[in-house]
mmCIF file of C-alpha atoms and ligand atoms in Angstrom:
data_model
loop_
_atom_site.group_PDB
_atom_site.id
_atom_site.type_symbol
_atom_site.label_atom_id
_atom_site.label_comp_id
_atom_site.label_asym_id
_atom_site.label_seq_id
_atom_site.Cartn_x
_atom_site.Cartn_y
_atom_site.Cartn_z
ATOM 1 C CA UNK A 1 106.549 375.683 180.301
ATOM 2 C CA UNK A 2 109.336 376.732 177.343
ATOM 3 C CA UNK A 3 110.952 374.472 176.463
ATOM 4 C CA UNK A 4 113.270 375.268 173.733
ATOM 5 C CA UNK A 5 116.477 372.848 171.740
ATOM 6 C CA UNK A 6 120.224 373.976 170.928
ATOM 7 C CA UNK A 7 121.233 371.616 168.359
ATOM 8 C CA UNK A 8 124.642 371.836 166.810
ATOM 9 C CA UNK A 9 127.871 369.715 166.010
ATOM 10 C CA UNK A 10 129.445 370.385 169.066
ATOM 11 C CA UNK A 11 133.012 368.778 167.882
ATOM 12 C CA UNK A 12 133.795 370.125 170.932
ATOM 13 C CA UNK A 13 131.670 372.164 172.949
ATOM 14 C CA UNK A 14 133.452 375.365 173.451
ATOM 15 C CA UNK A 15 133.273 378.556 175.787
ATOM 16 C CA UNK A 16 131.108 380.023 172.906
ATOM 17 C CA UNK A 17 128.419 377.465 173.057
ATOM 18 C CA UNK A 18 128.682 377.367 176.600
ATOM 19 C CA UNK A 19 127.860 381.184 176.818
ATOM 20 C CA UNK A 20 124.669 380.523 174.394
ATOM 21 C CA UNK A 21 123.481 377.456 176.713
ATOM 22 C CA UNK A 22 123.407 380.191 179.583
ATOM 23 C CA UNK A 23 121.964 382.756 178.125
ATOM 24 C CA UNK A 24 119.173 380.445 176.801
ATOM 25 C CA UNK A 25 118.867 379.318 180.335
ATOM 26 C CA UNK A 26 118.160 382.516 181.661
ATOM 27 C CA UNK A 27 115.364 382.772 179.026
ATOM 28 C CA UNK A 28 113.411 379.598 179.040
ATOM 29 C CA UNK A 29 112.627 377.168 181.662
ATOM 30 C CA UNK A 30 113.930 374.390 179.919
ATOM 31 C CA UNK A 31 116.835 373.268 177.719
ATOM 32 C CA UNK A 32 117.608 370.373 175.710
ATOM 33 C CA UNK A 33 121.330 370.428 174.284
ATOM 34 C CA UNK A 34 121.407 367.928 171.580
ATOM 35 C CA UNK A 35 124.134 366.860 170.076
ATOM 36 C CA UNK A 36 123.205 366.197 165.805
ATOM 37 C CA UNK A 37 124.427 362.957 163.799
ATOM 38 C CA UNK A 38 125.326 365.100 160.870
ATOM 39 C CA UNK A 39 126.342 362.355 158.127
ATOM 40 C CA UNK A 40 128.130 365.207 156.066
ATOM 41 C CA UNK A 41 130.908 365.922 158.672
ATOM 42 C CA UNK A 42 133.351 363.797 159.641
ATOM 43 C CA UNK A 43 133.805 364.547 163.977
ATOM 44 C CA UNK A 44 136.826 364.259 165.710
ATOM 45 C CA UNK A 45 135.124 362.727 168.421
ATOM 46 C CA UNK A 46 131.939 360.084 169.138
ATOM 47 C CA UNK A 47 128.312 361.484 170.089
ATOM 48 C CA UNK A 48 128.793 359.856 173.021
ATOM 49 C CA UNK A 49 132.122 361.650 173.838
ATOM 50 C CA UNK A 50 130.595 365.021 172.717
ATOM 51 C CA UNK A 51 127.745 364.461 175.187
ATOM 52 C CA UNK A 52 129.532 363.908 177.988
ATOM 53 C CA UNK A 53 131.701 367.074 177.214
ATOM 54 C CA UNK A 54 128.880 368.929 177.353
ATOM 55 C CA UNK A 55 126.718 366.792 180.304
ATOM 56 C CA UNK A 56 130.376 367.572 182.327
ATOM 57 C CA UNK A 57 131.090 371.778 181.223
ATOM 58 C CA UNK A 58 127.430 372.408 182.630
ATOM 59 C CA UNK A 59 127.006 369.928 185.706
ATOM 60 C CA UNK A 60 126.007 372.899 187.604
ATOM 61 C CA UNK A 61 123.394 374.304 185.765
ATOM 62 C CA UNK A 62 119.717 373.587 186.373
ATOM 63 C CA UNK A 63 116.982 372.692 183.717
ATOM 64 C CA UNK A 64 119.355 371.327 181.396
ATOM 65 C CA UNK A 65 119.321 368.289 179.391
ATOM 66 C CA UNK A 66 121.769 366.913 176.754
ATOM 67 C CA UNK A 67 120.845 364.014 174.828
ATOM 68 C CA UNK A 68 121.764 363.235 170.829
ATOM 69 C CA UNK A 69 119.882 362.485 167.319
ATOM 70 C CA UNK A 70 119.927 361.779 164.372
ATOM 71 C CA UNK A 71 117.185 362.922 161.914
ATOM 72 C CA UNK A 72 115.227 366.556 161.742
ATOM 73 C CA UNK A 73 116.107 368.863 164.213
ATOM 74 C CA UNK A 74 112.038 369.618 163.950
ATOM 75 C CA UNK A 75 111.133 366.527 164.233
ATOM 76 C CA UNK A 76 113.149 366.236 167.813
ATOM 77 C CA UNK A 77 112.268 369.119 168.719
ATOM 78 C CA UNK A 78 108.374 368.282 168.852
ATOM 79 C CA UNK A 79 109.127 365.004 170.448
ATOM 80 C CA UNK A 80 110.717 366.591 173.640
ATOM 81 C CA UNK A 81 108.170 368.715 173.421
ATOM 82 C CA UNK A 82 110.318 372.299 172.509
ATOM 83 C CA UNK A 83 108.390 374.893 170.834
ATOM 84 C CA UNK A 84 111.732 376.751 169.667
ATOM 85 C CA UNK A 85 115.528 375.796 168.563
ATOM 86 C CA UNK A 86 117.804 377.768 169.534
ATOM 87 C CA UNK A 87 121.241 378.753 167.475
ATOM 88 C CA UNK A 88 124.267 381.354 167.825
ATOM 89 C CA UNK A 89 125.346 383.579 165.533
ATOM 90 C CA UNK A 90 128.749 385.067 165.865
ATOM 91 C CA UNK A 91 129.656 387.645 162.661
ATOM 92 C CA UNK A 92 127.611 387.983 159.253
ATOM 93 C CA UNK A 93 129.245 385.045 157.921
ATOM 94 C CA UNK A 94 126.860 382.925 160.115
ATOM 95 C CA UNK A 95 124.049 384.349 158.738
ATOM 96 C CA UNK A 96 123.425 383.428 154.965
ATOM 97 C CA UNK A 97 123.489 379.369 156.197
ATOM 98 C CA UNK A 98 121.198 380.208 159.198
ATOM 99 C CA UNK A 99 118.334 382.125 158.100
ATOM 100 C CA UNK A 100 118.013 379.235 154.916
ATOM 101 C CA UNK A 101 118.403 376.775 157.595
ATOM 102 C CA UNK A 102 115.554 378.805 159.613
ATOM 103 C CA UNK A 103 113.621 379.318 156.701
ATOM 104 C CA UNK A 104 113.233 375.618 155.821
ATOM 105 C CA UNK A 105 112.574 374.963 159.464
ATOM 106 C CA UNK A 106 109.507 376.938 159.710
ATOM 107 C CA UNK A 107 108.293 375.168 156.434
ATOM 108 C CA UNK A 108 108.602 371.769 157.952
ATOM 109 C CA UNK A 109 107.077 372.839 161.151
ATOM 110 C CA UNK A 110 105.776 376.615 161.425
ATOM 111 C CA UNK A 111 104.835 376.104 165.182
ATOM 112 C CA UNK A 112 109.079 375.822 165.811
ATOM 113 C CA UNK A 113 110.207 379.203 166.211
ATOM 114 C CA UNK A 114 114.025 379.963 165.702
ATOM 115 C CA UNK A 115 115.476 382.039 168.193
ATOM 116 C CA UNK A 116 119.038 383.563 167.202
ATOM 117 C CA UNK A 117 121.420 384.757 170.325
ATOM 118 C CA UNK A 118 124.842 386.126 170.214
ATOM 119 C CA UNK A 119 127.262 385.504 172.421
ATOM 120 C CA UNK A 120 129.692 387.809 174.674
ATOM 121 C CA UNK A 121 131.858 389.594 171.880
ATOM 122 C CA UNK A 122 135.044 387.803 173.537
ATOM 123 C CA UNK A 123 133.777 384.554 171.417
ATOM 124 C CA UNK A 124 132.737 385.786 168.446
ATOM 125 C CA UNK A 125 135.543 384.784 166.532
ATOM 126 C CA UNK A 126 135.695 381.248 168.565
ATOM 127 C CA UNK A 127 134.529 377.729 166.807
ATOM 128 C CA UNK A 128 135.088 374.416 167.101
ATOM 129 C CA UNK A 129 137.486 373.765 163.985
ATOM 130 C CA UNK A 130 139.679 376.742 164.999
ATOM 131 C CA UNK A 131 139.875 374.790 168.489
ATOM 132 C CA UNK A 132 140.627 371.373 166.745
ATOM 133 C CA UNK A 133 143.289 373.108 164.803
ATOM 134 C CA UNK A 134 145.054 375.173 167.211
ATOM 135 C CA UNK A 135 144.965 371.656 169.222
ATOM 136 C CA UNK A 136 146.603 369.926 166.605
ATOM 137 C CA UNK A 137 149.134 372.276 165.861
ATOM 138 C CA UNK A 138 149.977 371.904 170.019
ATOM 139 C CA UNK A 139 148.329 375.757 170.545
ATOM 140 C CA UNK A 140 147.041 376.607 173.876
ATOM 141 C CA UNK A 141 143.508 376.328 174.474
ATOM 142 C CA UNK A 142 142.910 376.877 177.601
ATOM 143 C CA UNK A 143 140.725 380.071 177.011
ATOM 144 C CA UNK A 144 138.338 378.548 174.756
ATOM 145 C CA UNK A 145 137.139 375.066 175.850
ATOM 146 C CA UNK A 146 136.598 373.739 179.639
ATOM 147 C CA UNK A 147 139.023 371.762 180.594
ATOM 148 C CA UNK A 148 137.553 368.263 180.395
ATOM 149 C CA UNK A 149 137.963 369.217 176.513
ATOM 150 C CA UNK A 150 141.698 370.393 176.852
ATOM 151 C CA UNK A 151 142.409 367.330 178.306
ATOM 152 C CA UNK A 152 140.183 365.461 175.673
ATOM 153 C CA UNK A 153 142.329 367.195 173.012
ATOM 154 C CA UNK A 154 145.784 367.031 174.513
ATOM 155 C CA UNK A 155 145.313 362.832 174.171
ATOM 156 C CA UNK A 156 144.007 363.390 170.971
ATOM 157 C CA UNK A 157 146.989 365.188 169.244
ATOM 158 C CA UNK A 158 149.869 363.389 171.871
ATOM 159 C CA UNK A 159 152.902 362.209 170.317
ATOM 160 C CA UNK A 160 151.687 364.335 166.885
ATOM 161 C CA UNK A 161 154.505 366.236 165.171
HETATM 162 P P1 ADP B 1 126.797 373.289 163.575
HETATM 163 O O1 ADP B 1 127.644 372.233 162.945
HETATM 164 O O2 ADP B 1 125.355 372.966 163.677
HETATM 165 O O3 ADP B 1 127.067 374.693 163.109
HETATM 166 P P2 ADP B 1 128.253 373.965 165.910
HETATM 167 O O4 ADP B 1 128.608 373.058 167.023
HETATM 168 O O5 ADP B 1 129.373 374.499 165.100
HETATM 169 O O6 ADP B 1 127.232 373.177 165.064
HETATM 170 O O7 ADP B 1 127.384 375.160 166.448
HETATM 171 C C1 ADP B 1 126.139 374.961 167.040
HETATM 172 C C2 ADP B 1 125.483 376.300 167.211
HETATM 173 O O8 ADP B 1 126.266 377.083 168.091
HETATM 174 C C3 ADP B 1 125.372 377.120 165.929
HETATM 175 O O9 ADP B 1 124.201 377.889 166.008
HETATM 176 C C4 ADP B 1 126.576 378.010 165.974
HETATM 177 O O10 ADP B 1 126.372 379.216 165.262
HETATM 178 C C5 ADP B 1 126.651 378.275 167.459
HETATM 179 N N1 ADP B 1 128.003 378.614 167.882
HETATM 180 C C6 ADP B 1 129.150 377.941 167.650
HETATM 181 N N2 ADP B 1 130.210 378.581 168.180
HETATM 182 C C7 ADP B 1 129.713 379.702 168.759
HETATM 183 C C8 ADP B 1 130.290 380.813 169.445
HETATM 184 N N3 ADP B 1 131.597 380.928 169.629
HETATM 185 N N4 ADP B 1 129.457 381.769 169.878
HETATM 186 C C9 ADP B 1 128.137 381.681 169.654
HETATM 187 N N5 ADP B 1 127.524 380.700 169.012
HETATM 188 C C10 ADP B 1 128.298 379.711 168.562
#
């Protein structure tokens, strides 16, 4: 059995991630989306509202789990038992952080494999501070996030401005 882990921020999930989640779906029989404590970013929302966000956008899909952690992305992934972690990369800018980050991954634990996937062209350019922007500033989002996350972000910015 593959299992394999999709860490990230996910301050909010978008259509981007979403589109990664699939496609790493359709190539392993098992996926854990977890949901990092990152103590160097300040989120706009909780862990436990970003898991639900993403526990709601996928209801659907089979073989998925979503859970949160705080620590080494290794170390969880050897205690849910994932042999790879999975991450997207949009445009060349995204590459320079993840190959070091990849890098120093296989030196902590050379039996996790990274595995790199890019999304449908459509989202290349998408992430979740541009959504958390345009949000703020009142911008339509309705082509980037589901809509459990517009609605999320609509409360989150009323009465701004
Ligand atoms: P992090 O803070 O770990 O970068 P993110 O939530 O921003 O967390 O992203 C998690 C993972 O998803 C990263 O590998 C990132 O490159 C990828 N990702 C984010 N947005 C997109 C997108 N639009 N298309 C493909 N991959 C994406």
């Amino acid at each position: 059995m593959r299992k394999v882990i999709y860490p990230g921020s996910f301050d909010p999930v978008t259509f981007g991630h979403i589109d990664i989640i699939k496609r790493a779906r359709d190539l392993f029989d098992a996926v854990v989306v977890t949901v990092a404590v990152n103590p160097t970013k300040s989120p706009l929302f909780t862990v436990e509202e970003r898991v639900h966000f993403i526990k709601e956008s996928i209801k659907d899909f089979t073989n998925i789990q979503v859970d949160s952690f705080d620590g080494l992305v290794v170390d969880h992934a050897k205690s849910v038992g994932a042999s790879g972690i999975i991450r997207g990369l949009r445009a060349i800018s995204d590459f320079e952080f993840e190959f070091q980050m990849a890098l120093m991954n296989r030196k902590l634990a050379n039996d996790i494999a990274t595995i790199f996937l890019m999304p449908h062209e459509k989202y290349t350019y998408l992430n979740s501070s541009i959504v958390r922007n345009l949000a703020s500033l009142k911008g339509d989002i309705s082509d980037f996030v589901p809509p459990i996350v517009q609605n999320a972000l609509k409360k989150k910015f009323e009465g701004n401005n």
